XYZ file of C-alpha atoms in Angstrom:
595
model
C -15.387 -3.819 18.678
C -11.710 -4.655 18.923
C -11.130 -1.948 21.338
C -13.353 -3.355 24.124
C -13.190 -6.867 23.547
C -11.554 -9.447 25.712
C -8.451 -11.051 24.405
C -7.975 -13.648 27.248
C -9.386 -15.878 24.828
C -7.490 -15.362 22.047
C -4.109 -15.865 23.660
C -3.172 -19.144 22.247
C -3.867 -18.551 18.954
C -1.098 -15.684 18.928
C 1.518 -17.539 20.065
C 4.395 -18.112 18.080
C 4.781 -21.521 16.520
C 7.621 -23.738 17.512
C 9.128 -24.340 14.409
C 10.072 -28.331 15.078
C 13.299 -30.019 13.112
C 12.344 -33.355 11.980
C 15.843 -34.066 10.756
C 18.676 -35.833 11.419
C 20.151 -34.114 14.705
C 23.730 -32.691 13.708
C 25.513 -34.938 16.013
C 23.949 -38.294 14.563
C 25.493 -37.239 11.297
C 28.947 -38.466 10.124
C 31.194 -36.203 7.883
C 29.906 -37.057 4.308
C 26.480 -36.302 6.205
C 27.763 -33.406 7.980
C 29.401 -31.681 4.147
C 26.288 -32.540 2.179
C 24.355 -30.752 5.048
C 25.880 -27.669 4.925
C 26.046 -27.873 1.152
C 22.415 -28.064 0.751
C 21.812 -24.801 3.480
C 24.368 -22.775 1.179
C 22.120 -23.673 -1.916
C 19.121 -23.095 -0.204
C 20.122 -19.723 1.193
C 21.586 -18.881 -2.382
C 17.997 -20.271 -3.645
C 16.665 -18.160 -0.895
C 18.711 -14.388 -1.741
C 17.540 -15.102 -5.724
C 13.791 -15.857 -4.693
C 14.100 -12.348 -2.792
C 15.774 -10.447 -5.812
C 12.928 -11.844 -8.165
C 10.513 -10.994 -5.327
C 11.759 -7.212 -5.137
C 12.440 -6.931 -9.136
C 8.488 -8.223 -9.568
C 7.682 -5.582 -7.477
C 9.177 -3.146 -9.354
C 7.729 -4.245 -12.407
C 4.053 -4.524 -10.959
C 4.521 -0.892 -10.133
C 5.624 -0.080 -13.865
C 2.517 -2.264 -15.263
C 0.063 -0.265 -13.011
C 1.314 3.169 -14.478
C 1.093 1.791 -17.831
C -2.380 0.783 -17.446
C -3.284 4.083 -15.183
C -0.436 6.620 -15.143
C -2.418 8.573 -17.936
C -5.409 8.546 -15.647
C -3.677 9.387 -12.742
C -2.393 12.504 -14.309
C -5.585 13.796 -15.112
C -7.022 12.905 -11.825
C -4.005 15.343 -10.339
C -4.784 18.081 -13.334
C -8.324 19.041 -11.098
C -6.885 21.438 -9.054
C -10.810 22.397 -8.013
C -11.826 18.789 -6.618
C -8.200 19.058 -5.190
C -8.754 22.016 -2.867
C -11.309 20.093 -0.937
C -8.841 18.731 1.757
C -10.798 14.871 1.850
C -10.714 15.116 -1.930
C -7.276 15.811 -2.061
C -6.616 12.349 0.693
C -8.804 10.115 -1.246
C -6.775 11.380 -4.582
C -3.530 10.436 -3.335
C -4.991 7.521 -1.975
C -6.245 6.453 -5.551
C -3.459 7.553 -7.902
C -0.836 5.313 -5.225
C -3.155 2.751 -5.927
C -3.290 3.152 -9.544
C 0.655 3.627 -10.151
C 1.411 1.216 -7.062
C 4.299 3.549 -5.957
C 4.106 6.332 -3.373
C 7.911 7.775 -4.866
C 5.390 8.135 -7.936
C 2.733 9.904 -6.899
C 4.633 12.017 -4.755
C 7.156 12.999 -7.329
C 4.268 14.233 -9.297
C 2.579 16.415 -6.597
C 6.137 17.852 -5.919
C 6.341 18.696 -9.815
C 3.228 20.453 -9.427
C 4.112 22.179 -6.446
C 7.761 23.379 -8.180
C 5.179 24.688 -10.986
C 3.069 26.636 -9.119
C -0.080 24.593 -9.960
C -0.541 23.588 -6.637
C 0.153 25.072 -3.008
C 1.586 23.505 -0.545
C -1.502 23.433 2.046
C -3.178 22.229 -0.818
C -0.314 19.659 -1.132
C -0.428 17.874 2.120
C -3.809 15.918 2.066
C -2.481 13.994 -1.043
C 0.613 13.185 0.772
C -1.216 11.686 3.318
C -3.413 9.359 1.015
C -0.215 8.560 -1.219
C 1.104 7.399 2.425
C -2.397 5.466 2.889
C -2.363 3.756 -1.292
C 1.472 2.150 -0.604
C 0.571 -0.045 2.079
C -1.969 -1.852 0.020
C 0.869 -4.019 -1.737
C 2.359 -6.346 1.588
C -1.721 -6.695 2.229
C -2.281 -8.505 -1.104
C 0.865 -10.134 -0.847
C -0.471 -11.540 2.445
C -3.565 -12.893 0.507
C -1.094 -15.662 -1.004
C -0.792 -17.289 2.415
C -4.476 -17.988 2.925
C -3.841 -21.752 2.790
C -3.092 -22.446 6.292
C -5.866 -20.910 9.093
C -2.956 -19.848 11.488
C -0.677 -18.454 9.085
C -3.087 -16.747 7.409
C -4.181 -15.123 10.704
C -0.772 -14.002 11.993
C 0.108 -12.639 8.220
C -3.249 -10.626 7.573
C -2.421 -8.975 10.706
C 1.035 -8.019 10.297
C 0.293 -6.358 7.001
C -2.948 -4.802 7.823
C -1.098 -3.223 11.330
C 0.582 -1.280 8.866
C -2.983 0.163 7.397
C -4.399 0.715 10.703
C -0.929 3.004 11.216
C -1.837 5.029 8.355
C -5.605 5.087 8.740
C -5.985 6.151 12.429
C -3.122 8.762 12.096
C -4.878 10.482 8.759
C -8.182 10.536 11.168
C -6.128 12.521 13.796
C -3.888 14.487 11.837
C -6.105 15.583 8.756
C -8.581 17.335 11.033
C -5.763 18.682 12.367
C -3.986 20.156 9.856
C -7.239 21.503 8.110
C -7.592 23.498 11.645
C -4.466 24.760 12.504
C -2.156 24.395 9.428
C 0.339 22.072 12.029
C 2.661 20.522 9.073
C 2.493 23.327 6.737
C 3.637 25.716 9.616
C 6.421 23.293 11.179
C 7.677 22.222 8.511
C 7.837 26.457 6.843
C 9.811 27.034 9.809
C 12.242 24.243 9.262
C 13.109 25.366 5.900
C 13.143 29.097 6.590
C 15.831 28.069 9.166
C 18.610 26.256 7.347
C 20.100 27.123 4.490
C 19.531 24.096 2.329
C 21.826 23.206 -0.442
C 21.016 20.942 -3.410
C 22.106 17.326 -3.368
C 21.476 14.025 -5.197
C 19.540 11.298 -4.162
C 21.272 8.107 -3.904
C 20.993 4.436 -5.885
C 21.482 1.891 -3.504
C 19.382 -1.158 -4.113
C 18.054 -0.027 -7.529
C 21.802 -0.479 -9.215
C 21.063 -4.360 -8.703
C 17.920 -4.272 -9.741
C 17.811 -2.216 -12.051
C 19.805 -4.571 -14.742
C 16.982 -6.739 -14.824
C 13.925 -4.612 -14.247
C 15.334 -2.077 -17.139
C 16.183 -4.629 -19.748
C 12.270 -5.780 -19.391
C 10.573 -2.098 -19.288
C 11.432 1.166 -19.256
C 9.236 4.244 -18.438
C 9.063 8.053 -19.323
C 7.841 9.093 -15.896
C 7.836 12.962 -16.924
C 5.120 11.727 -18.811
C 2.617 11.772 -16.321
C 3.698 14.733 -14.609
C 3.941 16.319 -17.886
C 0.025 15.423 -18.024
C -0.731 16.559 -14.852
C 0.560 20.311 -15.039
C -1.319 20.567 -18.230
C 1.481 19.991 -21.053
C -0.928 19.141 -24.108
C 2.208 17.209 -25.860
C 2.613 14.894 -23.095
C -1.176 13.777 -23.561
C 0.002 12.251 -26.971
C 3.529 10.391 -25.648
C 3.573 6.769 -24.553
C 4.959 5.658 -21.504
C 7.784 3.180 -22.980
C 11.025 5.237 -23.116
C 12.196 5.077 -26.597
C 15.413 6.881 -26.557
C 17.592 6.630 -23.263
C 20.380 9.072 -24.451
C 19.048 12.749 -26.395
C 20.796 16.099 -26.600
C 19.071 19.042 -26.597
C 19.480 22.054 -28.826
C 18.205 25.313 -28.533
C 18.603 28.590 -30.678
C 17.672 31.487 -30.803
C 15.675 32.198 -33.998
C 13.254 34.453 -35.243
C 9.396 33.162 -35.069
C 6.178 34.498 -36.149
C 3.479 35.265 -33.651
C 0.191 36.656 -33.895
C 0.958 39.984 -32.724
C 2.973 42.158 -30.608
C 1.443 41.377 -27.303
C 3.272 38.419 -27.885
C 6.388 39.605 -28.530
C 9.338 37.967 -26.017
C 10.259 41.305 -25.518
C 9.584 44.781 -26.999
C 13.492 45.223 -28.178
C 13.259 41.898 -30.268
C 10.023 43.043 -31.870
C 9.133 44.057 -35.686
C 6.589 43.720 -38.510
C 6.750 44.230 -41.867
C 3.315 45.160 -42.692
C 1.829 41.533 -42.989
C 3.138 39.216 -40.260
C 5.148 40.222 -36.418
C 8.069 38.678 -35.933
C 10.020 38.100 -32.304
C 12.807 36.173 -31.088
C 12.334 33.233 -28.846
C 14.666 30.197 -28.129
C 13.447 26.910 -29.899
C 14.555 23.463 -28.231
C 15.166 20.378 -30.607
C 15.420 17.532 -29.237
C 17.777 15.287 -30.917
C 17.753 11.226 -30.208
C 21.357 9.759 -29.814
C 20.760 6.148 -28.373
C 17.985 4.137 -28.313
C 17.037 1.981 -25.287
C 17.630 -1.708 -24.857
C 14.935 -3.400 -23.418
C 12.058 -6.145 -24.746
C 9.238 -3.755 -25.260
C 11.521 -0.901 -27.470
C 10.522 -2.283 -30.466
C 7.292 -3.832 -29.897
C 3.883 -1.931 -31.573
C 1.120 -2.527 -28.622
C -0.720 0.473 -26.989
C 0.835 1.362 -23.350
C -2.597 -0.575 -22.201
C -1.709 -4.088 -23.909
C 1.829 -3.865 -22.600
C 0.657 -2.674 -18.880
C -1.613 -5.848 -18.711
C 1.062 -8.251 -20.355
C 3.504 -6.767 -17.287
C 0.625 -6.894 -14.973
C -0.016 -10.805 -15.298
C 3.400 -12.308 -15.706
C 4.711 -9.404 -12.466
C 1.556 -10.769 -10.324
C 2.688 -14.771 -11.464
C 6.712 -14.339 -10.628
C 5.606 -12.190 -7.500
C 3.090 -15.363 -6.343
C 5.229 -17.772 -7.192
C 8.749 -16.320 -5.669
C 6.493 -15.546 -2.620
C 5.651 -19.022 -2.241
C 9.061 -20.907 -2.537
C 10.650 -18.316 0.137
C 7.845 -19.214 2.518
C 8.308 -22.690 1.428
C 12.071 -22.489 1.766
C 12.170 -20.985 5.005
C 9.813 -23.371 6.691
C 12.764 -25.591 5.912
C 15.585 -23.660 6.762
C 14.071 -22.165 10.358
C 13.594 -25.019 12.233
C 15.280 -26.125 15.360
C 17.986 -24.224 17.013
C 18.404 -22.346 14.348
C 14.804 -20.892 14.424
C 14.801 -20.665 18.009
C 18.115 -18.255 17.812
C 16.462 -16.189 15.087
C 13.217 -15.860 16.945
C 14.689 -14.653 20.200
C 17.238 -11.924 18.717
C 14.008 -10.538 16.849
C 11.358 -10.932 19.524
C 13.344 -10.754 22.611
C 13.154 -7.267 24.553
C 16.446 -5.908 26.173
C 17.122 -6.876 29.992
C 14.504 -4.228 32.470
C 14.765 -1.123 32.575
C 15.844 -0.877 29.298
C 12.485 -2.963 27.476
C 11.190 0.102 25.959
C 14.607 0.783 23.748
C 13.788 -2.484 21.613
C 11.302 -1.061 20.120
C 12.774 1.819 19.078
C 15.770 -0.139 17.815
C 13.502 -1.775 15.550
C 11.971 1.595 14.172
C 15.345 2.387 13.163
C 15.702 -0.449 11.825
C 13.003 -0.439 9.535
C 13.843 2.964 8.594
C 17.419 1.906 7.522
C 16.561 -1.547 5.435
C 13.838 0.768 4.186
C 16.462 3.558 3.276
C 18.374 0.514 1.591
C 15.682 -0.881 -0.633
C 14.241 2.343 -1.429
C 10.820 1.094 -0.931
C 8.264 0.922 1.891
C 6.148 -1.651 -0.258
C 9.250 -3.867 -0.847
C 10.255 -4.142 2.652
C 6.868 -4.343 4.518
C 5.790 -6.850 1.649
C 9.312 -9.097 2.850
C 8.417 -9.452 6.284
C 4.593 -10.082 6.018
C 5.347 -14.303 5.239
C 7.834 -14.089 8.417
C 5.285 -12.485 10.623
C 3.005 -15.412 9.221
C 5.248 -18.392 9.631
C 6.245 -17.205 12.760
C 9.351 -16.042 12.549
C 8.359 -12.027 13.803
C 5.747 -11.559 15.792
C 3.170 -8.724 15.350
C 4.187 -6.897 18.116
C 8.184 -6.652 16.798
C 6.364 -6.243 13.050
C 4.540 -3.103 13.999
C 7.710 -1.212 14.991
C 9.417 -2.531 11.542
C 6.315 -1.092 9.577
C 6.638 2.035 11.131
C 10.016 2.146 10.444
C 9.625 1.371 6.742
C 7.295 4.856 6.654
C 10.231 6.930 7.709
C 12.525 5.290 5.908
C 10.804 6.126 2.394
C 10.244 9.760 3.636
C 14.065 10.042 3.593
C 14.844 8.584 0.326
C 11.987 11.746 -0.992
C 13.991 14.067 0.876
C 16.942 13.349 -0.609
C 15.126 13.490 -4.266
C 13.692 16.634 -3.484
C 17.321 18.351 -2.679
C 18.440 17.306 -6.051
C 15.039 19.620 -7.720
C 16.423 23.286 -9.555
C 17.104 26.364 -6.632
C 14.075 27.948 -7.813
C 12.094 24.870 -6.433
C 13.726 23.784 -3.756
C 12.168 24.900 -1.080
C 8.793 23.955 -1.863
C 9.864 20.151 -3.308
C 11.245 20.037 0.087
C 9.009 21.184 2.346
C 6.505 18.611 0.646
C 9.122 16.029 1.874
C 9.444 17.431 4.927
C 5.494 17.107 5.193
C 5.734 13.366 4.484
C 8.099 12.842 7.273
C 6.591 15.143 9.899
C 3.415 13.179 9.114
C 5.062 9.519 10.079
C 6.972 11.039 12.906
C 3.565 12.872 14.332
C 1.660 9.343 13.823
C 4.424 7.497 15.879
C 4.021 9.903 18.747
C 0.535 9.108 18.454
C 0.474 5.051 18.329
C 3.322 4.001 19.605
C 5.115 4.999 23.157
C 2.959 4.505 25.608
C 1.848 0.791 24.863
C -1.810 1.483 26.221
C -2.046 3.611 22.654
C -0.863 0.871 20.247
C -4.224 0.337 18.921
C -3.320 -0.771 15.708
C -1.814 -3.848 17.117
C -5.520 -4.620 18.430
C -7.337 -3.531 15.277
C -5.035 -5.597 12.907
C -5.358 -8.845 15.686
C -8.961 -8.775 15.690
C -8.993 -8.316 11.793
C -6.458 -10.926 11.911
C -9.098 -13.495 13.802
C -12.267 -12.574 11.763
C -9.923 -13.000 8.288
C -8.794 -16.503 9.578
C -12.603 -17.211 10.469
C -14.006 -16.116 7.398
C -11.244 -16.204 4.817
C -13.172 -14.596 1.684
C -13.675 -11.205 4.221
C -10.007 -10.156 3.563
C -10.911 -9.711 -0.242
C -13.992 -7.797 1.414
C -11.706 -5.510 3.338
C -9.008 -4.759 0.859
C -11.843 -4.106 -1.838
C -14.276 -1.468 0.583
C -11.211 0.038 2.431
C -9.054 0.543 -0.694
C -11.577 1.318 -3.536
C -14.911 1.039 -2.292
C -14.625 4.039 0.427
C -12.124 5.942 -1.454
C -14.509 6.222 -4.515
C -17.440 7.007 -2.506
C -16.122 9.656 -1.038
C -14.431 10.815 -4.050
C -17.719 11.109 -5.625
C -19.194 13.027 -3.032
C -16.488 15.642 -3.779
C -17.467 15.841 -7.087
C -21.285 16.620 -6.298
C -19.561 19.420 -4.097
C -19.391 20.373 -0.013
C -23.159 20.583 0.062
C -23.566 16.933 -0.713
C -20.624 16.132 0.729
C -21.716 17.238 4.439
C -25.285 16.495 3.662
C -24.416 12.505 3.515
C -20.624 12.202 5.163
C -21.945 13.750 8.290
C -25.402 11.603 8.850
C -22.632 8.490 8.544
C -20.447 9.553 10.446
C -22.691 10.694 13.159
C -23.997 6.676 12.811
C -21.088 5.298 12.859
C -20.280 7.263 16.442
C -23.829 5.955 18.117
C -22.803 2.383 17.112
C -19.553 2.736 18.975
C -21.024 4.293 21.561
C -23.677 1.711 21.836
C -20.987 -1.284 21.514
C -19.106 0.274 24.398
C -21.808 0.272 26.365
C -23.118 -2.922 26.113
C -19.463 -4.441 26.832
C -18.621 -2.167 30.014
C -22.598 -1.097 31.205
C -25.195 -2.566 29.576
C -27.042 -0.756 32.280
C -27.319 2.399 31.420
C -28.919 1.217 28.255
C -32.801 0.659 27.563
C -33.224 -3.073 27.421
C -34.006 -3.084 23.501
C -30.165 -2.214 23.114
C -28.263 -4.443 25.489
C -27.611 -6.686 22.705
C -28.251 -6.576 18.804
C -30.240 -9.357 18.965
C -33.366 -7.416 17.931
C -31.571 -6.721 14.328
C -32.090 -9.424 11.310
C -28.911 -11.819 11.634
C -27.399 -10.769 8.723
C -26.886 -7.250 10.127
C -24.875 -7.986 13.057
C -23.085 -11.606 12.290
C -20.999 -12.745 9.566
C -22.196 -16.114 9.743
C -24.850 -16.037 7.379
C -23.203 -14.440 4.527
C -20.550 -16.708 5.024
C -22.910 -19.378 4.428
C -23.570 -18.064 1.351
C -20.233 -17.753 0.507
C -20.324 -21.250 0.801
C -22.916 -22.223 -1.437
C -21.629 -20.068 -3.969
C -18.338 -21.581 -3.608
C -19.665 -25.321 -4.074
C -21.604 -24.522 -6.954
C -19.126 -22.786 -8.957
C -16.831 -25.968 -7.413
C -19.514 -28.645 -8.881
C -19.541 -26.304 -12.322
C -16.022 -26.461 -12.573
C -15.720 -30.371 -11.540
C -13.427 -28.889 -8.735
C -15.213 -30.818 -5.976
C -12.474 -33.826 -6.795
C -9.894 -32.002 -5.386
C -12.018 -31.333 -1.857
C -10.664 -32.559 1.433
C -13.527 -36.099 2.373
C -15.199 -33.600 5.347
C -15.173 -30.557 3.144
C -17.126 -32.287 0.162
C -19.446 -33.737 2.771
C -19.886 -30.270 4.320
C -20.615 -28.540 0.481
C -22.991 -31.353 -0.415
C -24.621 -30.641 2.894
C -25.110 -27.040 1.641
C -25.934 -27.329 -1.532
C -28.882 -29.678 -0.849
C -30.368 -28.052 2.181
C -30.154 -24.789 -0.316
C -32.026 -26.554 -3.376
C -34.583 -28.503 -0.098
C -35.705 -24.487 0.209
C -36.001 -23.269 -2.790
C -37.756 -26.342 -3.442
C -40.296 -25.668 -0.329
C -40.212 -22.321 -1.132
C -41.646 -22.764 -5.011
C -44.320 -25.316 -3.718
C -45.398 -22.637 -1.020
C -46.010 -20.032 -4.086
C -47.402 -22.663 -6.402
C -49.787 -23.523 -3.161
């Protein structure tokens, strides 16, 4: 619908806000005034840079908490290589597992571990690249959530996270049909590596040797262990998460082992029996443990589930809370001239003909502060509360966001070209997949401005969220696990099923947008019963009514909680409203059936 709707009316509500100074102008001020001024800006931007370093270091600890509580699961999700061979399976894996660890460098080291191992193929590969690229840009969406207080901001935030989902959706519905038909990434990006020679490098700690002095004195993870689970090691099943041991040496000799016979000999040279058992020679690792780790859970006897949800609440409470003073902190810092500056170097196009370079500017931009942070979640999630105060608007956020997808892509690359010679090629053609899949999506949606449709989706998302707050937890809850589990459990029930009820949906979903179309541009060529949905139950075609229910379940879980106090005078007159005309019907109603 918001592909063929009219925005004329929804101009206004777009606009960016002037951000108004209420202070004392700076001339008006007399030098005591003038020092204690600029004192309080440097401790509010020093307030400010540690808000953002708790912000990024929760965010890194959220993502630890989620593999505690699902990293085991997400390993055996990965260890069904037959539910994986089903391309849509293999998305709406990658989409799940992202979710569960809450870090695409996760999930995508672990298909690249399987791919070095020979467990999986690369065509086999790429579909769960595509949903790991889908499950990371979940995190800036529920950090816009935290903004729902205010109608406008909410609006302007919801929509400059969820621009960053439409990205990823649409491109997955152009590019996964795509691949499945002609093999385009697998090919393009076989050709790239079969043309260079490719040496082995290191990937780089930029942002992580800050955080990492705080993050790793709270937690510390054994990440093998998951990938150890999903290639099918039967020890790693039995490990915990929590890294026990930071430094370990280990030791391997060659010594003489029994085995059950000679088939299993390492080699038929190093091969003898002696009438009752057949010995070989084989080389048997010991790990020893040198130093033990330093951080609070070391020592601490809880199952990796108790710790994960510990993590989980007290990461979700410091991420809220820092999320709140930096919105709060620069609604008082941007105001004035100094917002207006700030606001026209970000939103203000270069001088004609050269308009169309800004935006490109800013995809490079993105990339690199993405490249810095070494995280698409962290970055995208630290610009959603300035595209909802008003600092960035949507249409300067939407280049960032894609920017922040090619940024991660490069920080895999470089991982991959540290991987063993053997693997190399494979760990970085999967890379090379990731990238070719964001650069392929931005030829898509972004040059010509005609095709930046996820601008219009996220806008008119944007509207109905700030209409109807309680439908953004409705959208992050069907889009992100709703959907992705359906469809996941089609794949289970195999292709028969899967085609049997994907196809009558999808076949649906085309005649309503067809229909929709057709009733905005020529309701003509339509019988009369379907110039309008009118002829549908209310509830089917308008949000209204199950928003008034919303509301009535909202005022009496208010009145049970004695939280109707805290109400607003015309919102406790509005719920008291409700709740009686609700109890007048059931009232009528019960009399009716009594009658």
């Amino acid at each position: 619908m918001a592909l063929i709707q009219d925005e004329l009316d929804k101009t206004d509500a777009w606009e960016l806000p002037e951000l108004q100074d209420t202070g004392v102008p700076w001339s008006a001020l007399d030098t005591s005034g003038k020092v204690k001024r600029v004192l309080v800006s440097a401790a509010k931007l020093l307030l400010l840079l540690g808000f953002l370093y708790m912000f990024i270091c929760s965010l890194d600890i959220l993502s630890s908490a989620f593999q505690l509580v699902g990293g085991k699961t997400a390993g055996d999700i990965f260890q069904d290589n037959t539910v994986l061979s089903n391309p849509l399976a293999g998305l709406v894996i990658g989409v799940l597992v992202t979710l569960l660890v809450q870090s695409s460098s996760t999930s995508s080291s672990i298909v690249v571990s399987m791919v070095s191992s020979g467990i999986l193929t690369v065509q086999v590969a790429v579909p769960i690249i595509m949903g790991t690229n889908i499950g990371t840009s979940v995190t800036n969406t529920l950090v816009a959530m935290t903004q729902a207080g205010e109608r406008n901001t909410f609006r302007r935030a919801f929509a400059g996270a969820t621009v960053h989902d439409f990205f990823n959706w649409l491109s997955v519905l152009v590019l996964l049909p795509l691949e499945v038909a002609t093999g385009y990434l697998y090919i393009v990006t076989k050709l790239i590596i079969d043309s260079f020679q490719i040496e082995s490098g290191e990937a780089p700690d930029l942002l992580n040797v800050i955080t990492d002095v705080l993050t790793e004195s709270i937690i510390q993870l054994d990440k093998s262990v998951i990938s150890g689970i999903a290639t099918g090691d039967p020890e790693a099943r039995n490990k915990s998460l929590i890294k026990k041991w930071c430094k370990t040496f280990t030791n391997t000799t060659l010594m003489n082992v029994t085995v059950p016979g000679p088939e299993n000999c390492t080699s038929p040279s190093f091969c003898w029996d002696d009438g009752n058992y057949t010995y070989t020679l084989k080389n048997i690792s010991e790990t020893i443990n040198i130093e033990k780790c330093n951080h609070l859970f070391v020592d601490v006897d809880l199952p990796d589930l108790a710790i994960g949800l510990i993590l989980l609440a007290l990461s979700l409470l410091v991420l809220c809370s820092c999320l709140i003073l930096i919105v709060k902190l620069l609604n008082s810092m941007l105001k004035g001239q100094v917002a207006a500056v700030i606001k026209k170097i970000l939103n203000t196009d270069f001088p004609f003909p050269f308009g169309w370079v800004t935006g490109y500017i800013a995809i490079l931009v993105g990339a690199g502060m993405t490249f810095i942070v070494q995280s698409s979640s962290v970055f995208t999630s630290a610009i959603t509360p300035l595209v909802g105060i008003g600092v960035i608007s949507i249409e300067r956020a939407y280049p960032l966001s894609l920017g922040s997808n090619i940024g991660t892509t490069t920080t895999a690359i470089l991982a991959a070209m540290a991987s063993p010679g053997d693997t190399l090629a494979n760990a970085l053609q999967i890379a090379l997949v990731h990238f070719l899949f964001n650069i392929s999506g931005i030829i898509l949606w972004y040059p010509i401005p005609f095709t930046r449709i996820p601008i219009r989706l996220a806008k008119a998302l944007g509207n109905t969220t700030a209409k109807y707050r309680w439908f953004a937890a409705v959208y992050i809850i069907c889009c992100f696990f709703v959907l992705p589990l359906f469809v996941f459990s089609l794949s289970l029930a195999g292709w028969q099923v899967l085609v049997g009820v994907g196809v009558p949906l999808l076949v649906m979903l085309i005649v309503i947008i067809v229909i929709n179309v057709l009733q905005k541009r020529k309701p003509s060529c339509l019988p009369s019963a379907l110039r309008s949905w009118d002829f549908l139950p209310l509830w089917a075609h308008s949000l209204a009514p199950w928003d008034k229910v919303v509301g009535v379940i909202t005022a009496k879980c208010c009145c049970c909680c004695k939280c109707c106090q805290i109400a607003s005078p015309d919102q406790d007159d509005k719920l008291q409203d409700l709740v009686k005309k609700y109890f007048q019907i059931r009232t009528l109603s019960l009399k009716y059936l009594c009658y």
